[in-house]
mmCIF file with all atom_site columns, C-alpha atoms in Angstrom:
data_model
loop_
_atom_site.group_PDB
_atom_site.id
_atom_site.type_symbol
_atom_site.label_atom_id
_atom_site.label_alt_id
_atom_site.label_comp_id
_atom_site.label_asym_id
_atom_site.label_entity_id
_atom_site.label_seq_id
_atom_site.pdbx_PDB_ins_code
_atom_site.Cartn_x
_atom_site.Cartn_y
_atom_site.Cartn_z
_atom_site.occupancy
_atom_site.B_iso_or_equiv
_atom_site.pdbx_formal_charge
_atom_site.auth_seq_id
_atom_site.auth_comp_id
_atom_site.auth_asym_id
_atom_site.auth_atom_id
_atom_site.pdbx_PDB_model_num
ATOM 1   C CA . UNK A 1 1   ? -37.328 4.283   16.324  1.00 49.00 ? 1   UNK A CA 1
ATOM 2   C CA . UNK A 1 2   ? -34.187 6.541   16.133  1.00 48.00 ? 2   UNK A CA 1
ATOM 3   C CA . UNK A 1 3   ? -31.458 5.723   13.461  1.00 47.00 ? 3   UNK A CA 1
ATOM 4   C CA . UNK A 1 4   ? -28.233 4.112   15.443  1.00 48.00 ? 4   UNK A CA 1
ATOM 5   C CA . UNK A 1 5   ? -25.829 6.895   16.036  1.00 44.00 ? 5   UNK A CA 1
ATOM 6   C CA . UNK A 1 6   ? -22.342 6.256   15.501  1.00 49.00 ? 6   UNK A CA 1
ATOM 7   C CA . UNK A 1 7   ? -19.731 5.954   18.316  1.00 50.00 ? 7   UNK A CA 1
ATOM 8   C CA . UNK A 1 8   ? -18.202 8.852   19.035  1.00 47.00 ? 8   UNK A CA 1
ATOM 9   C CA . UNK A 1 9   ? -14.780 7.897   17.801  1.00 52.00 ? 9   UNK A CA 1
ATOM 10  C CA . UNK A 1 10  ? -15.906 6.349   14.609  1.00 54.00 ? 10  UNK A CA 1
ATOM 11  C CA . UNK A 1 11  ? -14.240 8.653   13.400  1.00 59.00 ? 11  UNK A CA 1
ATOM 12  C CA . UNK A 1 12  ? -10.805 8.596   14.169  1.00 58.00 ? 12  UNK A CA 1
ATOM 13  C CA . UNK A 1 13  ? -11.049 5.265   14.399  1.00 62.00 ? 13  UNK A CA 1
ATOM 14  C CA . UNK A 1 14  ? -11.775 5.672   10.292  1.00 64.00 ? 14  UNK A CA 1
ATOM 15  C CA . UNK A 1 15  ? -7.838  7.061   10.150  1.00 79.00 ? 15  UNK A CA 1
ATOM 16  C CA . UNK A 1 16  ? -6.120  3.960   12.485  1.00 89.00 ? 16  UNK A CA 1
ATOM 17  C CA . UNK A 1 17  ? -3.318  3.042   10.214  1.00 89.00 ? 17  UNK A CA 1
ATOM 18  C CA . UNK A 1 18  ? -4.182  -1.073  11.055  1.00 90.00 ? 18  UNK A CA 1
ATOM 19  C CA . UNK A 1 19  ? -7.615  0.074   9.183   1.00 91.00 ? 19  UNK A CA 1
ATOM 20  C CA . UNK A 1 20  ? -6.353  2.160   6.276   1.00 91.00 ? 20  UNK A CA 1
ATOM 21  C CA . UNK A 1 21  ? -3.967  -0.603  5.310   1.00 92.00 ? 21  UNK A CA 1
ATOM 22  C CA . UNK A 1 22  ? -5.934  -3.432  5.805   1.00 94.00 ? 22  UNK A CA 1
ATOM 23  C CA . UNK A 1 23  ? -9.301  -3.004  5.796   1.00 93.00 ? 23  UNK A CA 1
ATOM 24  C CA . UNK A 1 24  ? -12.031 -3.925  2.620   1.00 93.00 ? 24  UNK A CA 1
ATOM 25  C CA . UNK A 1 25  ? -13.236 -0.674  4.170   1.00 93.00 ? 25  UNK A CA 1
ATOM 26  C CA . UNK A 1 26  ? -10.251 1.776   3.877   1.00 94.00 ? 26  UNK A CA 1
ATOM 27  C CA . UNK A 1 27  ? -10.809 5.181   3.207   1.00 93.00 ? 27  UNK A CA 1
ATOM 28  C CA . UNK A 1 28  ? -7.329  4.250   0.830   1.00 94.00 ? 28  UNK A CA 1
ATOM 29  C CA . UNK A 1 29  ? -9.948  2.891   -1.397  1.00 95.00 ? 29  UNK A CA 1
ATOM 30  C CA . UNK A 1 30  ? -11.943 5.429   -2.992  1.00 95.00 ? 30  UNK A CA 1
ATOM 31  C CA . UNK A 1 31  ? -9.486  8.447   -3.260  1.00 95.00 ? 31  UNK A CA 1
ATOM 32  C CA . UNK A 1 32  ? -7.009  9.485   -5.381  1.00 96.00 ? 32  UNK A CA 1
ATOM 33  C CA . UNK A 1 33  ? -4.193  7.799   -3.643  1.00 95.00 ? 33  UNK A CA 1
ATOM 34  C CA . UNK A 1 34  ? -1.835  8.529   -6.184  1.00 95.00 ? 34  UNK A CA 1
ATOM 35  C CA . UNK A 1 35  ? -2.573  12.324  -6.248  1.00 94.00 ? 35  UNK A CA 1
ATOM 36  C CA . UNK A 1 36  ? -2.501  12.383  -2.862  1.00 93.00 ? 36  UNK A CA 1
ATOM 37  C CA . UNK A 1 37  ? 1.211   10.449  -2.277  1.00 92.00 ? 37  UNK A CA 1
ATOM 38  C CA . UNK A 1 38  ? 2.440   12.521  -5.007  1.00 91.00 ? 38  UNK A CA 1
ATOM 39  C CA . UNK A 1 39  ? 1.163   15.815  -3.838  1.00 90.00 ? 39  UNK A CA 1
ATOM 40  C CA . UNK A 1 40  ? 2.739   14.785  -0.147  1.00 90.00 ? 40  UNK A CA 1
ATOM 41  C CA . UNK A 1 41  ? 6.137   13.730  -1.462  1.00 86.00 ? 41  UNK A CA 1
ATOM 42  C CA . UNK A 1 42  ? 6.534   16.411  -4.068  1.00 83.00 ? 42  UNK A CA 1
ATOM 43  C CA . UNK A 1 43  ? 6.285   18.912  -0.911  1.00 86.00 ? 43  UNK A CA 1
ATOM 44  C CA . UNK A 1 44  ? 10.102  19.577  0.138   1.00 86.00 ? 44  UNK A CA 1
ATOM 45  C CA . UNK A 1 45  ? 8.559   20.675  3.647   1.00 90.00 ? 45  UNK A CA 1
ATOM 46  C CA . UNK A 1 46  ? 6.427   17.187  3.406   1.00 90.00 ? 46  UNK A CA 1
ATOM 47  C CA . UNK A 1 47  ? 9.753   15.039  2.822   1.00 87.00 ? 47  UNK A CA 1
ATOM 48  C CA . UNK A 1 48  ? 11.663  17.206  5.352   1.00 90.00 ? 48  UNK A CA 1
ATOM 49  C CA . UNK A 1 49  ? 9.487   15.361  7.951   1.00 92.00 ? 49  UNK A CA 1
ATOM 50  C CA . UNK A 1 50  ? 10.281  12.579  7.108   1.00 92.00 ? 50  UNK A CA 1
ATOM 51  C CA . UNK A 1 51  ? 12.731  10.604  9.507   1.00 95.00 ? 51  UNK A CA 1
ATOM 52  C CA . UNK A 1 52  ? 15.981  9.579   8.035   1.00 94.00 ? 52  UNK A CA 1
ATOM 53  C CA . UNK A 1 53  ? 15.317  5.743   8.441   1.00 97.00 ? 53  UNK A CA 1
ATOM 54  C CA . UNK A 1 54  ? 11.867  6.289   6.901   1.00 94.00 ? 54  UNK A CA 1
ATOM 55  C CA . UNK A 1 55  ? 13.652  8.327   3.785   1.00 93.00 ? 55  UNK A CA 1
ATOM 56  C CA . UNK A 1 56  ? 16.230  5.434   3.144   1.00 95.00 ? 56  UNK A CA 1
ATOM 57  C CA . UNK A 1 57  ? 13.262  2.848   3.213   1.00 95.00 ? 57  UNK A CA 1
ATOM 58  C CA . UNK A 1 58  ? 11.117  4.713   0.279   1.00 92.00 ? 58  UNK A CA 1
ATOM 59  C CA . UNK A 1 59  ? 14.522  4.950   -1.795  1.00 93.00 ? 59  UNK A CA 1
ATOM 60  C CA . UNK A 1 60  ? 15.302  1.005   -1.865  1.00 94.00 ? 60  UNK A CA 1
ATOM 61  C CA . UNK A 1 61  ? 11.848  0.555   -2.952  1.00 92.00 ? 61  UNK A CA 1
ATOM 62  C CA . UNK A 1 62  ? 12.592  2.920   -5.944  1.00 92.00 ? 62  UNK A CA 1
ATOM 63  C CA . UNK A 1 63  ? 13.665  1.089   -9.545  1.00 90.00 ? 63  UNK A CA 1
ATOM 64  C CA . UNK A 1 64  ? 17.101  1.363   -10.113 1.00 91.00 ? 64  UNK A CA 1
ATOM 65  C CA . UNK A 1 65  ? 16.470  3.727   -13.020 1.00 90.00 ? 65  UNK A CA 1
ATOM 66  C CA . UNK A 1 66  ? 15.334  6.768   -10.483 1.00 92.00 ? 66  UNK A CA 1
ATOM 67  C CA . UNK A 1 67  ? 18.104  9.270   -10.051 1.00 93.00 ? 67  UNK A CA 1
ATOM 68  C CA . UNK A 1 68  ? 17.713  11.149  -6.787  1.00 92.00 ? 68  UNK A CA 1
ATOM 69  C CA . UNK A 1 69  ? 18.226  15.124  -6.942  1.00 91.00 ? 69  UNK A CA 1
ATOM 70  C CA . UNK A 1 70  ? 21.401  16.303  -4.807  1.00 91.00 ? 70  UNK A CA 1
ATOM 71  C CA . UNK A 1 71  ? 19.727  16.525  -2.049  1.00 86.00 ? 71  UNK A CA 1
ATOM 72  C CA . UNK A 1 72  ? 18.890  13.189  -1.891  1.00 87.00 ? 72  UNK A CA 1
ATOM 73  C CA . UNK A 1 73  ? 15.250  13.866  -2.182  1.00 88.00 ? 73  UNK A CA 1
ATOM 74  C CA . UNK A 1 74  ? 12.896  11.875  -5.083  1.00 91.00 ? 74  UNK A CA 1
ATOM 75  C CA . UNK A 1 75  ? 12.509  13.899  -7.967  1.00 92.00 ? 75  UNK A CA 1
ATOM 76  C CA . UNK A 1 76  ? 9.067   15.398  -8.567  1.00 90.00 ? 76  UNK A CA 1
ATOM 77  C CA . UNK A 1 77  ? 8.896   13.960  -11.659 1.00 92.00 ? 77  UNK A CA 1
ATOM 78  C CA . UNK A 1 78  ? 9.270   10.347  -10.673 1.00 93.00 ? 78  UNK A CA 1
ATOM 79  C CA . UNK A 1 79  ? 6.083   10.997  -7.986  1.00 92.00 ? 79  UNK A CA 1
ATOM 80  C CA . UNK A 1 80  ? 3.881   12.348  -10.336 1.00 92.00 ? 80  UNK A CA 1
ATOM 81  C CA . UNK A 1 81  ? 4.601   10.839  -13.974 1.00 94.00 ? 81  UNK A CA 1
ATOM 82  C CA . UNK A 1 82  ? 6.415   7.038   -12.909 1.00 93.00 ? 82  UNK A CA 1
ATOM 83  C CA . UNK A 1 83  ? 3.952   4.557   -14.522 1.00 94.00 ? 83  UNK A CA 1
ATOM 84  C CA . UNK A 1 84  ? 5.309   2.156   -11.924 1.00 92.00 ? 84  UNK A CA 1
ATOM 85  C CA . UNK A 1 85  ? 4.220   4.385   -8.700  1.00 93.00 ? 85  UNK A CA 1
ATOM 86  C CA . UNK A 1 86  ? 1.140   4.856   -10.281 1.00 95.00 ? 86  UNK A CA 1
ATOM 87  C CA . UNK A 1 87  ? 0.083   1.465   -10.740 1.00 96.00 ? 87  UNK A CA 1
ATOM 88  C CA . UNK A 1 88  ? 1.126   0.550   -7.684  1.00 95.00 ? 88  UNK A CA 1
ATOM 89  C CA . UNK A 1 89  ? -1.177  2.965   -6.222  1.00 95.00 ? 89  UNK A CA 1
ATOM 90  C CA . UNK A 1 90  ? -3.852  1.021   -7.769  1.00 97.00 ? 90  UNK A CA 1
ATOM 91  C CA . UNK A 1 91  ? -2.959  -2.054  -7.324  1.00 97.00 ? 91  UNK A CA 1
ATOM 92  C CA . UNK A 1 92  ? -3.291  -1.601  -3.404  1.00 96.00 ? 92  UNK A CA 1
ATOM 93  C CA . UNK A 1 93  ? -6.457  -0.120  -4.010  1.00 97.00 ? 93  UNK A CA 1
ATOM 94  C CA . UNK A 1 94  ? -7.618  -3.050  -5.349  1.00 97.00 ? 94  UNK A CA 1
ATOM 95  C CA . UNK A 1 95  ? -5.832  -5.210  -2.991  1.00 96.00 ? 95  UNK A CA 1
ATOM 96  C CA . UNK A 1 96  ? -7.415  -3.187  -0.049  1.00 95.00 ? 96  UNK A CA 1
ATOM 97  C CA . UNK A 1 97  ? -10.354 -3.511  -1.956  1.00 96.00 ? 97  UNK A CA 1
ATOM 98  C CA . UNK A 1 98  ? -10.403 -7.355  -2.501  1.00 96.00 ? 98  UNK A CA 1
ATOM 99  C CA . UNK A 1 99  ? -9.679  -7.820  0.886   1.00 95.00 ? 99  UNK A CA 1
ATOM 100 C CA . UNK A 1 100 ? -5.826  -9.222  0.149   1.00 95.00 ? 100 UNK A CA 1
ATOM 101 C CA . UNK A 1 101 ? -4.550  -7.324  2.616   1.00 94.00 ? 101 UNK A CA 1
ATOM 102 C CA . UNK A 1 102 ? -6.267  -8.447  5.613   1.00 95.00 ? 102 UNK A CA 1
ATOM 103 C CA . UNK A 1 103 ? -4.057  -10.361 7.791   1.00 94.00 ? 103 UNK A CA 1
ATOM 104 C CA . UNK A 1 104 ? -6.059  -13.196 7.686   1.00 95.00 ? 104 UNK A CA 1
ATOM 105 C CA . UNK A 1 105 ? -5.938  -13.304 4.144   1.00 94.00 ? 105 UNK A CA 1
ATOM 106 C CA . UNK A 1 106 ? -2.383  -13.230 4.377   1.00 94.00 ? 106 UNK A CA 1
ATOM 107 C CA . UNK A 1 107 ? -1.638  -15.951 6.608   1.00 96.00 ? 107 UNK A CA 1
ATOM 108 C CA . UNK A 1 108 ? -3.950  -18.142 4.796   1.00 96.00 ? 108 UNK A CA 1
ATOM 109 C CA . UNK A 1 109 ? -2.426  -16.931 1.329   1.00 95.00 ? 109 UNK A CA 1
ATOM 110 C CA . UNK A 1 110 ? 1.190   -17.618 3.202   1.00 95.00 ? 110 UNK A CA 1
ATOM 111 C CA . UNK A 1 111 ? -0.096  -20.927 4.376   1.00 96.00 ? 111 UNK A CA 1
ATOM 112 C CA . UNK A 1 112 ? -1.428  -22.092 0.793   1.00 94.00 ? 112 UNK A CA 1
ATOM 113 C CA . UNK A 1 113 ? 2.334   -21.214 -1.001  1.00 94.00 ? 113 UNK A CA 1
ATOM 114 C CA . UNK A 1 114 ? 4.236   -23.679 1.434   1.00 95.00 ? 114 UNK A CA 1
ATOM 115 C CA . UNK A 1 115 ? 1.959   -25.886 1.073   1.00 92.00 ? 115 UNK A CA 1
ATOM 116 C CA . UNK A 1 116 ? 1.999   -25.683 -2.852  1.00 91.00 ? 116 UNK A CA 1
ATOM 117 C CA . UNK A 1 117 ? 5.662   -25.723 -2.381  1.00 93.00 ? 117 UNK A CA 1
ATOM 118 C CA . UNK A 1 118 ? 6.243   -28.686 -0.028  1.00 92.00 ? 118 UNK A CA 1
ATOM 119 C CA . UNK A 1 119 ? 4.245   -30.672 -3.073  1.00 90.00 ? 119 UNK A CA 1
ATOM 120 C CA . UNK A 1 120 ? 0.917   -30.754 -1.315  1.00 88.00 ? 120 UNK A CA 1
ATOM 121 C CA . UNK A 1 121 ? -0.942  -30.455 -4.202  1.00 83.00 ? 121 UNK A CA 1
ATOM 122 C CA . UNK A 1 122 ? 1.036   -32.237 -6.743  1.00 82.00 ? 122 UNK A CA 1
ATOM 123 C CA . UNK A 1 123 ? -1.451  -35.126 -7.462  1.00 78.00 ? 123 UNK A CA 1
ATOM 124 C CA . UNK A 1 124 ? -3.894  -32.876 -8.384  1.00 72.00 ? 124 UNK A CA 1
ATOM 125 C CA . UNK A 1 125 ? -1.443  -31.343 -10.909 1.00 67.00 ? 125 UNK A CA 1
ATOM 126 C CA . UNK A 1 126 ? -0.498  -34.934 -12.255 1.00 68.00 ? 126 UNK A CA 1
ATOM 127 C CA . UNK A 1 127 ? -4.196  -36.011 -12.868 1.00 64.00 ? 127 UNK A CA 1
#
């Protein structure tokens, strides 16, 4: 018998944003996600495409520390040597990986801290 062949858009179906971001099986996982991010930002052409809204987003998320360069770009520096960005990186490799980002995870995880924080499982603490 013939080895199953894959659908024909497997493939792109490998690159759909819902499955790079939440998926145990995200491509996300197994590169270098932080070379990558910092190669792409550290582009001036790369950050030129980025929309406006989009631009203002990424710089909230900065730490207050990060000066931006004049024209209001991210300094290469901060992409390629910020221990924070870096570990952040990894950390949603291994969330990917652990299967914390699925949104099922997430509602149940979301469910679980009201719950903890309307006192549900205070007699269990007390014991």
């Amino acid at each position: 018998m013939a080895p199953k062949r894959k659908a024909a858009n497997s493939k792109a179906d490998s690159w759909n944003l819902d499955e790079l971001l939440t998926s145990q099986e995200s491509k996300l996982i197994d590169v270098d996600l932080h070379g990558k991010l910092a190669g792409f930002f550290s582009d001036p052409k790369n950050w030129a495409q980025v929309s406006d809204e989009d631009k203002e987003y990424v710089r909230s998320l900065l730490p207050p520390n990060v000066e931006l360069n004049d024209d209001g770009s991210i300094p290469l520096n901060f992409w390629r040597y910020n221990p924070e960005f870096r570990l952040d990186c990894r950390n949603l490799q291994e969330d990917l990986r652990a299967g914390r980002m699925d949104p099922e995870w997430q509602r149940q995880a979301l469910q679980a801290m009201e719950e903890r924080a309307e006192g549900q499982f205070d007699d269990f603490k007390e014991r």
